[in-house]
């Protein structure tokens, strides 16, 4: 029991620290903390660790591989059916995993190419309601294909592709700051893309930006959704970082 209590209090403490960081960043930016959705990124973590956070009041969970996510969603749904989490798909999505993602995700953050729009639209047709999606931008001057994201020059055409299909709802934009780069600069650019997107898609108000290391910069730039793994769960094994 002592061990269980200890790990429970650690999760609670980490969550309290992350919430305090979000509140401080919002206060500094003149924003309300209720404007920010905290997504707990559970990749590489067992279902029990995710469940622990859901019991502490977290409502949104992010996963970056369809296989790991589907297994975790099923496990939590069978053990704790009362915990109705919203699942976010935040990783690079293969076309052949579109069906799986459309089945469990309430939002896919990583639309970055037209072929994925077609595959996900077809998969989302089997859902009761359209699937919320974000366009992932790669704002690194030195793009890394492993991180994903559409180049700024191809952004408008990709937005048109999503607006042209029936079963996807364009809800906003997402980015991952380049490692070692100027995160704030990337997030400011992301918000510019968000503002121009909203001129043609008024409901595309989501700005998904900021992780454990840079959530303050993201909130100050205008993020509505922060994706936090390490600061909530502790360090992961590196092997799970870039699997698909
Ligand atoms: C892993 C991951 C995160 C969380 O990163 P941390 O640094 O652990 O907070 C956020 N977004 C994406 C796309 C990720 O792959």
mmCIF file of C-alpha atoms and ligand atoms in Angstrom:
data_model
loop_
_atom_site.group_PDB
_atom_site.id
_atom_site.type_symbol
_atom_site.label_atom_id
_atom_site.label_comp_id
_atom_site.label_asym_id
_atom_site.label_seq_id
_atom_site.Cartn_x
_atom_site.Cartn_y
_atom_site.Cartn_z
ATOM 1 C CA UNK A 1 0.000 0.000 0.000
ATOM 2 C CA UNK A 2 2.788 2.393 0.846
ATOM 3 C CA UNK A 3 4.175 2.029 -2.657
ATOM 4 C CA UNK A 4 0.784 2.602 -4.227
ATOM 5 C CA UNK A 5 0.170 5.699 -2.135
ATOM 6 C CA UNK A 6 3.563 7.041 -2.956
ATOM 7 C CA UNK A 7 3.112 6.723 -6.707
ATOM 8 C CA UNK A 8 -0.398 8.188 -6.447
ATOM 9 C CA UNK A 9 0.890 11.231 -4.610
ATOM 10 C CA UNK A 10 3.672 11.628 -7.173
ATOM 11 C CA UNK A 11 1.181 11.715 -10.036
ATOM 12 C CA UNK A 12 -0.962 14.184 -8.093
ATOM 13 C CA UNK A 13 2.057 16.352 -7.359
ATOM 14 C CA UNK A 14 3.217 16.348 -10.959
ATOM 15 C CA UNK A 15 -0.256 17.237 -12.152
ATOM 16 C CA UNK A 16 -0.466 20.056 -9.597
ATOM 17 C CA UNK A 17 2.888 21.387 -10.787
ATOM 18 C CA UNK A 18 1.830 21.330 -14.433
ATOM 19 C CA UNK A 19 -1.468 23.007 -13.610
ATOM 20 C CA UNK A 20 0.399 25.676 -11.627
ATOM 21 C CA UNK A 21 2.702 26.292 -14.613
ATOM 22 C CA UNK A 22 -0.323 26.657 -16.898
ATOM 23 C CA UNK A 23 -1.996 29.051 -14.468
ATOM 24 C CA UNK A 24 1.145 31.166 -14.085
ATOM 25 C CA UNK A 25 1.640 31.337 -17.858
ATOM 26 C CA UNK A 26 -2.003 32.313 -18.340
ATOM 27 C CA UNK A 27 -1.775 34.993 -15.641
ATOM 28 C CA UNK A 28 1.368 36.414 -17.262
ATOM 29 C CA UNK A 29 -0.379 36.482 -20.649
ATOM 30 C CA UNK A 30 -3.647 37.939 -19.326
ATOM 31 C CA UNK A 31 -5.509 34.767 -20.256
ATOM 32 C CA UNK A 32 -7.787 32.483 -18.250
ATOM 33 C CA UNK A 33 -6.549 28.994 -17.368
ATOM 34 C CA UNK A 34 -9.913 27.621 -18.536
ATOM 35 C CA UNK A 35 -8.895 28.593 -22.094
ATOM 36 C CA UNK A 36 -6.242 25.854 -22.030
ATOM 37 C CA UNK A 37 -6.902 22.141 -22.526
ATOM 38 C CA UNK A 38 -4.219 19.975 -20.929
ATOM 39 C CA UNK A 39 -3.562 16.825 -22.964
ATOM 40 C CA UNK A 40 -1.667 14.178 -20.983
ATOM 41 C CA UNK A 41 0.652 12.432 -23.450
ATOM 42 C CA UNK A 42 0.664 8.799 -22.348
ATOM 43 C CA UNK A 43 2.921 7.324 -25.052
ATOM 44 C CA UNK A 44 5.232 4.687 -23.627
ATOM 45 C CA UNK A 45 3.223 4.605 -20.385
ATOM 46 C CA UNK A 46 1.010 1.678 -19.336
ATOM 47 C CA UNK A 47 -2.757 2.062 -19.076
ATOM 48 C CA UNK A 48 -2.520 2.169 -15.250
ATOM 49 C CA UNK A 49 -0.453 5.358 -15.327
ATOM 50 C CA UNK A 50 -2.950 7.018 -17.666
ATOM 51 C CA UNK A 51 -5.857 5.813 -15.515
ATOM 52 C CA UNK A 52 -4.209 7.368 -12.476
ATOM 53 C CA UNK A 53 -4.278 10.786 -14.138
ATOM 54 C CA UNK A 54 -7.859 10.347 -15.325
ATOM 55 C CA UNK A 55 -8.857 9.608 -11.721
ATOM 56 C CA UNK A 56 -7.159 12.875 -10.754
ATOM 57 C CA UNK A 57 -9.373 14.808 -13.151
ATOM 58 C CA UNK A 58 -7.442 14.861 -16.416
ATOM 59 C CA UNK A 59 -9.924 14.641 -19.307
ATOM 60 C CA UNK A 60 -7.734 14.512 -22.420
ATOM 61 C CA UNK A 61 -5.077 11.947 -23.353
ATOM 62 C CA UNK A 62 -2.645 12.051 -26.292
ATOM 63 C CA UNK A 63 -1.012 9.070 -27.996
ATOM 64 C CA UNK A 64 1.394 8.928 -30.915
ATOM 65 C CA UNK A 65 0.973 5.392 -32.210
ATOM 66 C CA UNK A 66 -2.338 3.889 -33.279
ATOM 67 C CA UNK A 67 -1.474 0.424 -32.002
ATOM 68 C CA UNK A 68 -0.464 1.520 -28.506
ATOM 69 C CA UNK A 69 -3.411 3.890 -28.272
ATOM 70 C CA UNK A 70 -6.033 1.360 -29.389
ATOM 71 C CA UNK A 71 -4.817 -1.168 -26.817
ATOM 72 C CA UNK A 72 -4.828 1.422 -24.026
ATOM 73 C CA UNK A 73 -8.267 2.780 -24.963
ATOM 74 C CA UNK A 74 -9.688 -0.761 -24.900
ATOM 75 C CA UNK A 75 -8.015 -1.612 -21.595
ATOM 76 C CA UNK A 76 -9.219 1.526 -19.823
ATOM 77 C CA UNK A 77 -12.720 1.211 -21.309
ATOM 78 C CA UNK A 78 -13.077 -2.342 -20.008
ATOM 79 C CA UNK A 79 -11.573 -1.728 -16.545
ATOM 80 C CA UNK A 80 -12.911 1.755 -15.851
ATOM 81 C CA UNK A 81 -15.882 2.313 -18.184
ATOM 82 C CA UNK A 82 -16.908 5.350 -16.096
ATOM 83 C CA UNK A 83 -13.749 7.236 -17.127
ATOM 84 C CA UNK A 84 -14.757 8.893 -20.378
ATOM 85 C CA UNK A 85 -11.506 10.362 -21.665
ATOM 86 C CA UNK A 86 -11.088 12.238 -24.933
ATOM 87 C CA UNK A 87 -8.269 10.660 -26.947
ATOM 88 C CA UNK A 88 -6.012 12.745 -29.189
ATOM 89 C CA UNK A 89 -3.868 11.228 -31.899
ATOM 90 C CA UNK A 90 -0.684 13.318 -32.024
ATOM 91 C CA UNK A 91 1.838 11.167 -33.923
ATOM 92 C CA UNK A 92 2.710 10.467 -37.518
ATOM 93 C CA UNK A 93 -0.237 8.557 -38.927
ATOM 94 C CA UNK A 94 0.182 5.887 -41.596
ATOM 95 C CA UNK A 95 -2.691 5.629 -44.055
ATOM 96 C CA UNK A 96 -3.298 1.991 -43.115
ATOM 97 C CA UNK A 97 -3.831 3.041 -39.472
ATOM 98 C CA UNK A 98 -6.443 5.673 -40.341
ATOM 99 C CA UNK A 99 -9.302 3.288 -39.526
ATOM 100 C CA UNK A 100 -7.935 2.587 -36.067
ATOM 101 C CA UNK A 101 -7.334 6.280 -35.310
ATOM 102 C CA UNK A 102 -10.796 7.267 -36.542
ATOM 103 C CA UNK A 103 -12.322 4.646 -34.258
ATOM 104 C CA UNK A 104 -10.839 5.851 -30.959
ATOM 105 C CA UNK A 105 -9.697 9.451 -31.435
ATOM 106 C CA UNK A 106 -11.845 12.483 -30.858
ATOM 107 C CA UNK A 107 -9.184 14.659 -32.499
ATOM 108 C CA UNK A 108 -6.282 13.931 -34.868
ATOM 109 C CA UNK A 109 -3.565 16.603 -34.590
ATOM 110 C CA UNK A 110 -1.238 15.421 -37.319
ATOM 111 C CA UNK A 111 -2.808 15.934 -40.747
ATOM 112 C CA UNK A 112 0.142 16.800 -42.962
ATOM 113 C CA UNK A 113 -0.544 15.438 -46.470
ATOM 114 C CA UNK A 114 -3.452 15.079 -48.895
ATOM 115 C CA UNK A 115 -3.242 11.254 -49.013
ATOM 116 C CA UNK A 116 -3.938 11.172 -45.285
ATOM 117 C CA UNK A 117 -6.982 13.432 -45.710
ATOM 118 C CA UNK A 118 -8.503 10.960 -48.180
ATOM 119 C CA UNK A 119 -7.773 7.898 -46.035
ATOM 120 C CA UNK A 120 -8.989 9.476 -42.809
ATOM 121 C CA UNK A 121 -12.153 10.830 -44.437
ATOM 122 C CA UNK A 122 -13.012 7.364 -45.693
ATOM 123 C CA UNK A 123 -12.376 5.902 -42.212
ATOM 124 C CA UNK A 124 -14.326 8.683 -40.462
ATOM 125 C CA UNK A 125 -17.394 7.927 -42.589
ATOM 126 C CA UNK A 126 -17.966 4.954 -40.276
ATOM 127 C CA UNK A 127 -18.179 7.212 -37.211
ATOM 128 C CA UNK A 128 -21.359 8.668 -35.763
ATOM 129 C CA UNK A 129 -20.037 12.180 -36.083
ATOM 130 C CA UNK A 130 -17.281 13.852 -38.127
ATOM 131 C CA UNK A 131 -13.709 13.600 -36.845
ATOM 132 C CA UNK A 132 -12.043 16.786 -35.560
ATOM 133 C CA UNK A 133 -8.653 17.321 -37.211
ATOM 134 C CA UNK A 134 -5.752 19.784 -36.992
ATOM 135 C CA UNK A 135 -3.195 20.619 -39.662
ATOM 136 C CA UNK A 136 0.320 19.964 -38.412
ATOM 137 C CA UNK A 137 2.824 22.556 -39.615
ATOM 138 C CA UNK A 138 6.563 22.069 -39.839
ATOM 139 C CA UNK A 139 7.985 25.518 -39.106
ATOM 140 C CA UNK A 140 11.586 24.380 -38.805
ATOM 141 C CA UNK A 141 13.871 26.033 -41.363
ATOM 142 C CA UNK A 142 15.601 22.631 -41.384
ATOM 143 C CA UNK A 143 12.644 20.158 -41.664
ATOM 144 C CA UNK A 144 12.829 16.708 -40.060
ATOM 145 C CA UNK A 145 10.559 14.137 -41.783
ATOM 146 C CA UNK A 146 10.403 12.057 -38.567
ATOM 147 C CA UNK A 147 8.608 14.915 -36.839
ATOM 148 C CA UNK A 148 6.051 15.354 -39.620
ATOM 149 C CA UNK A 149 4.174 18.457 -40.604
ATOM 150 C CA UNK A 150 3.245 20.235 -43.805
ATOM 151 C CA UNK A 151 5.598 22.878 -45.224
ATOM 152 C CA UNK A 152 4.203 26.435 -44.951
ATOM 153 C CA UNK A 153 3.944 26.669 -48.745
ATOM 154 C CA UNK A 154 1.622 23.647 -48.919
ATOM 155 C CA UNK A 155 -0.565 24.684 -45.984
ATOM 156 C CA UNK A 156 -3.372 26.421 -47.911
ATOM 157 C CA UNK A 157 -3.850 23.524 -50.331
ATOM 158 C CA UNK A 158 -3.993 21.060 -47.440
ATOM 159 C CA UNK A 159 -6.606 23.200 -45.665
ATOM 160 C CA UNK A 160 -8.682 23.201 -48.870
ATOM 161 C CA UNK A 161 -8.395 19.412 -49.077
ATOM 162 C CA UNK A 162 -9.802 19.001 -45.551
ATOM 163 C CA UNK A 163 -12.558 21.558 -46.174
ATOM 164 C CA UNK A 164 -13.504 19.613 -49.301
ATOM 165 C CA UNK A 165 -14.286 16.308 -47.572
ATOM 166 C CA UNK A 166 -17.408 15.332 -45.723
ATOM 167 C CA UNK A 167 -16.378 13.439 -42.600
ATOM 168 C CA UNK A 168 -13.532 15.595 -41.260
ATOM 169 C CA UNK A 169 -14.008 18.859 -39.349
ATOM 170 C CA UNK A 170 -11.126 21.309 -39.630
ATOM 171 C CA UNK A 171 -10.599 22.532 -36.072
ATOM 172 C CA UNK A 172 -7.189 24.221 -36.167
ATOM 173 C CA UNK A 173 -3.423 23.893 -36.292
ATOM 174 C CA UNK A 174 -0.617 22.096 -34.476
ATOM 175 C CA UNK A 175 3.162 22.213 -34.388
ATOM 176 C CA UNK A 176 6.131 20.705 -32.579
ATOM 177 C CA UNK A 177 8.854 23.275 -31.918
ATOM 178 C CA UNK A 178 12.171 22.399 -33.584
ATOM 179 C CA UNK A 179 14.608 20.935 -31.036
ATOM 180 C CA UNK A 180 17.114 23.532 -29.921
ATOM 181 C CA UNK A 181 15.303 26.170 -31.969
ATOM 182 C CA UNK A 182 13.383 29.248 -30.897
ATOM 183 C CA UNK A 183 10.088 27.736 -29.688
ATOM 184 C CA UNK A 184 8.397 31.093 -29.186
ATOM 185 C CA UNK A 185 9.131 32.093 -32.758
ATOM 186 C CA UNK A 186 7.582 28.846 -34.073
ATOM 187 C CA UNK A 187 4.506 29.316 -31.893
ATOM 188 C CA UNK A 188 4.060 32.935 -33.008
ATOM 189 C CA UNK A 189 4.167 31.776 -36.623
ATOM 190 C CA UNK A 190 1.711 28.985 -35.856
ATOM 191 C CA UNK A 191 -0.726 31.549 -34.448
ATOM 192 C CA UNK A 192 -0.379 33.623 -37.637
ATOM 193 C CA UNK A 193 -1.343 30.534 -39.659
ATOM 194 C CA UNK A 194 -4.241 29.964 -37.259
ATOM 195 C CA UNK A 195 -5.525 33.511 -37.748
ATOM 196 C CA UNK A 196 -5.407 33.297 -41.537
ATOM 197 C CA UNK A 197 -7.038 29.861 -41.462
ATOM 198 C CA UNK A 198 -9.928 31.188 -39.353
ATOM 199 C CA UNK A 199 -10.748 33.691 -42.101
ATOM 200 C CA UNK A 200 -11.872 30.781 -44.284
ATOM 201 C CA UNK A 201 -12.743 28.265 -41.509
ATOM 202 C CA UNK A 202 -14.151 30.170 -38.510
ATOM 203 C CA UNK A 203 -14.427 27.056 -36.331
ATOM 204 C CA UNK A 204 -10.722 26.226 -36.740
ATOM 205 C CA UNK A 205 -9.879 27.841 -33.399
ATOM 206 C CA UNK A 206 -7.635 25.173 -31.858
ATOM 207 C CA UNK A 207 -3.923 25.960 -31.517
ATOM 208 C CA UNK A 208 -2.123 22.810 -30.325
ATOM 209 C CA UNK A 209 1.374 23.815 -29.216
ATOM 210 C CA UNK A 210 3.670 23.401 -26.253
ATOM 211 C CA UNK A 211 5.098 20.345 -24.517
ATOM 212 C CA UNK A 212 6.799 19.830 -21.143
ATOM 213 C CA UNK A 213 9.741 22.073 -21.983
ATOM 214 C CA UNK A 214 7.962 24.932 -23.726
ATOM 215 C CA UNK A 215 4.333 25.136 -22.596
ATOM 216 C CA UNK A 216 4.828 28.662 -21.186
ATOM 217 C CA UNK A 217 6.040 29.963 -24.561
ATOM 218 C CA UNK A 218 3.084 28.290 -26.269
ATOM 219 C CA UNK A 219 0.512 29.744 -23.867
ATOM 220 C CA UNK A 220 1.993 33.184 -24.175
ATOM 221 C CA UNK A 221 1.813 32.897 -27.984
ATOM 222 C CA UNK A 222 -1.855 31.818 -27.883
ATOM 223 C CA UNK A 223 -2.006 28.008 -27.601
ATOM 224 C CA UNK A 224 -5.376 26.509 -26.649
ATOM 225 C CA UNK A 225 -4.123 22.922 -26.228
ATOM 226 C CA UNK A 226 -0.826 21.878 -24.612
ATOM 227 C CA UNK A 227 0.512 18.318 -24.980
ATOM 228 C CA UNK A 228 2.447 17.310 -21.875
ATOM 229 C CA UNK A 229 4.152 13.946 -21.331
ATOM 230 C CA UNK A 230 7.392 14.019 -19.341
ATOM 231 C CA UNK A 231 6.306 16.649 -16.812
ATOM 232 C CA UNK A 232 3.262 14.508 -15.907
ATOM 233 C CA UNK A 233 4.640 10.972 -16.169
ATOM 234 C CA UNK A 234 8.411 11.296 -15.754
ATOM 235 C CA UNK A 235 10.960 10.292 -18.383
ATOM 236 C CA UNK A 236 10.080 7.717 -21.045
ATOM 237 C CA UNK A 237 12.260 5.079 -22.630
ATOM 238 C CA UNK A 238 13.524 6.607 -25.871
ATOM 239 C CA UNK A 239 12.379 3.672 -28.048
ATOM 240 C CA UNK A 240 8.781 4.840 -27.998
ATOM 241 C CA UNK A 241 9.544 8.348 -29.267
ATOM 242 C CA UNK A 242 9.255 7.811 -32.996
ATOM 243 C CA UNK A 243 7.393 4.572 -33.505
ATOM 244 C CA UNK A 244 4.357 4.499 -35.772
HETATM 245 C C1 LIG B 1 5.881 13.117 -26.967
HETATM 246 C C2 LIG B 1 5.117 14.242 -27.520
HETATM 247 C C3 LIG B 1 4.685 15.291 -26.694
HETATM 248 C C4 LIG B 1 5.006 15.380 -25.211
HETATM 249 O O1 LIG B 1 6.363 15.658 -25.055
HETATM 250 P P1 LIG B 1 6.988 15.900 -23.597
HETATM 251 O O2 LIG B 1 8.238 16.623 -23.880
HETATM 252 O O3 LIG B 1 7.197 14.548 -23.010
HETATM 253 O O4 LIG B 1 6.026 16.709 -22.816
HETATM 254 C C5 LIG B 1 3.930 16.301 -27.275
HETATM 255 N N1 LIG B 1 3.629 16.285 -28.596
HETATM 256 C C6 LIG B 1 4.024 15.301 -29.412
HETATM 257 C C7 LIG B 1 3.665 15.359 -30.850
HETATM 258 C C8 LIG B 1 4.786 14.246 -28.907
HETATM 259 O O5 LIG B 1 5.187 13.272 -29.737
#
